[in-house]
Amino acid sequence: MTGRRTTDGPPRPALPRTRYWFDSVIARGTRVLIGWLTLICLAVVVPASVALVWADRRVPRTWSGQLVAVWVSVGQTLKIGGAVGSPLYVLISVVLALVALLFVSTLVGLITNGLNDRVLDLRRGRSTVLEERHTVLLGWSEQVFPMVSELVAANANRRRAVIAVLGPKDKAEMEDEIALAVGRTGRTRLICRSGVTTDPAVVALVRPEAARAVLVLTHGGEEGDAHVVKTLLALEAAVRRRGRPEVVAAVRDGRHHRAAQLAAGPGGRVLNIEDVTARLIARTSRQPGLSLVHQELLDFAGDEFYTVREPALTGQPFGRLLLAYATSSVAGIVPASGGVELNPAQDRVLGAEDRILLVTGDDDTAVLADGPLPVDSEAITEPGASVPPPERFLVLGWNRRAPVIIDQLEPCVPEGSELVVMAAGEEALRDAGRCARSRAGRLRMTVREGDIADPRDLDALDVPSFDRAVLLGYDDTGGADRAAPGALTGDDRSLVTLLHLRALEEAGGRKPAVVTEMTDDRNRLLAPAREGGDFVVGGRLISLLMTQIAENRHLADVFDALFSAGGDSLHLKPATHYVLPEREVTFATVVESGRRQGHCVLGYRLHGEARCGPAYGVRVNPDKRDRVRFGPWDSVIVLAREPVAPAAAGDPSPSKVRSEPRSEPRSGALSDRLPGSRAGDGSKTAGGP
């Protein structure tokens, strides 16, 4: 009969049956397991003891003597004494031996369990950090890798530097990921602790009250900024009445900036990712290569900003400070009262308590020049008066940063310029249309519907006819430009669009300057764009800013001024505006020419090396004694007031760019972007003596 099990057939193998029996015994509990272990132990020890006694040449001749010898061997093997004597004596000795054995076993078990729990706690990262003057990173995101990398570079000449990371992942997992992404940390020791950053008791594990700086990492998703605010509140509760470390954080949505600033307290610095990213995109779209300059100044790999106090220059006007250093570039003055003055007036006198802001390789490389630097006055030139022709701008995609980018573009583009936006989705088109209707200035804006990753829609735009293009990233926090289900999103869409743009450029024979916004810095290496192209990765940019501020809190005012509207900022200007082309001059000559125009010259970019990495022709803070020959397409990196395009007749906007020396000092304090700067804070900075 089929379908019924019978007892006929080959027997089952012994090994599976033994395993099944063993598993059944284990499952029945501790008492059954102890009984079976005792029986198995006696079954092994007693026969072995009999064999040992019979193998001994001095074996007793009587049966009673032999049994006593076997008993003694069993007792010594099982650690129950093996005493001989009256039955009562033997029984009591066995009981005492069992009690001692139970006590020792329990003690060993307790010690073992305690050590195991301690090891597990250490592996889980639940022990308290006992370091001081360390840097704390709260949270876990892609920001942690550039931050750790930059902190390691900044601590290269510092002994016993420590970075403590508190994240929700397992301690070993975080250490492995950081080691894989960053590599060797040199003198810097990395400590990871596991736990949620919104719990004050967990935050206290990394001792933020004893840290030199605390960086709160941003998070993606709609709840990212809320998590940052809750982490700041937990940090405040953890350090209450026990200290107040320097706190640096960032939010993605500008609407949450004020709440985060209130949670960070009066000493905290909260950056607005959207605002900083939008301003850099707008400036880079007009000046290709500017993103590379910011990258060079913000990371610790090359030259960056430092502040020094130089008593020998006290009482000197700012114009003379520009040529006081041969291997450092002066960019401004940090007043003793607080704030910062980028590129102040030429007659601004350096006070005794003021500090000099400069770009240099390290905090010990700011050395005064031995004598006057060589300047070729005959090679100095000035820009001619000309009205630039109208330009055509193309914006591909739409997100929350787009209106800010357009607001930054409008005052600076030539009269009659045109801006075309291509976006998809009802919400994106509605927001873009509202932005276009609000335009009443020199920039004429139109909106077209289309998928930026669709080559047919791009063909209809006639991309090669545009002078400049901006490829916006996708808001993963619910931005306006939402793609249809199944469509490409995020950096994937940007990479595909760049492929289509490159094909259109090759077919049209004309290459507009393209600025690409990306979310993940790793995708920048995959981008099919020409070498030296401009990529703005908001997360990495903010990571570099936060790390710089954590190392020197006074730099918050510097970056505030650099990215503010209406103040002095970085620009790439034609080298022919400063020196004669094809003439070999010292870099000091370029600096002197910039001084006469009211600009701080910080470096240059050679067009012939624009495709050669890793610098792509950018040279920040060269030696002023070095000689260089500029061609008609080379650029000079200057710190100057934001240029305003000439206006047409009847236009009420300003008609010329201010390039003459200014008599009024300017401060870079912007409370709506980096609030929390404290006037009168005269604490020592990274570049101090």
XYZ file of C-alpha atoms in Angstrom, residues 125-139 162-167 191-195 197 199-214 235 238-239 242:
47
model
C 31.141 49.789 22.221
C 29.311 50.444 25.486
C 32.236 51.515 27.669
C 32.927 55.141 28.587
C 35.675 57.046 26.783
C 38.253 58.484 29.186
C 40.037 60.722 26.673
C 40.282 64.508 26.856
C 40.672 67.131 24.129
C 39.394 64.628 21.588
C 37.071 65.212 18.623
C 33.606 63.644 18.831
C 31.483 62.637 15.830
C 27.831 61.988 16.687
C 25.861 59.946 14.180
C 41.845 60.962 19.261
C 38.598 60.770 17.259
C 35.562 59.263 19.017
C 32.647 58.156 16.824
C 29.232 57.358 18.312
C 26.888 55.634 15.881
C 37.524 55.028 19.059
C 34.040 53.803 18.121
C 31.087 53.484 20.462
C 27.708 52.029 19.607
C 24.365 53.571 20.552
C 22.746 59.671 19.579
C 19.841 59.411 24.291
C 21.797 61.675 26.700
C 23.050 58.654 28.683
C 24.495 57.128 25.502
C 25.986 60.427 24.340
C 27.763 60.673 27.699
C 29.796 57.562 26.765
C 32.063 59.670 24.509
C 32.517 62.401 27.169
C 31.536 65.380 25.017
C 32.106 67.756 27.936
C 35.864 67.034 27.731
C 36.086 67.161 23.926
C 37.743 69.952 21.964
C 34.904 69.841 19.397
C 31.701 67.896 18.706
C 24.118 66.635 23.677
C 24.561 65.205 28.460
C 26.987 68.092 29.093
C 29.790 69.974 33.090
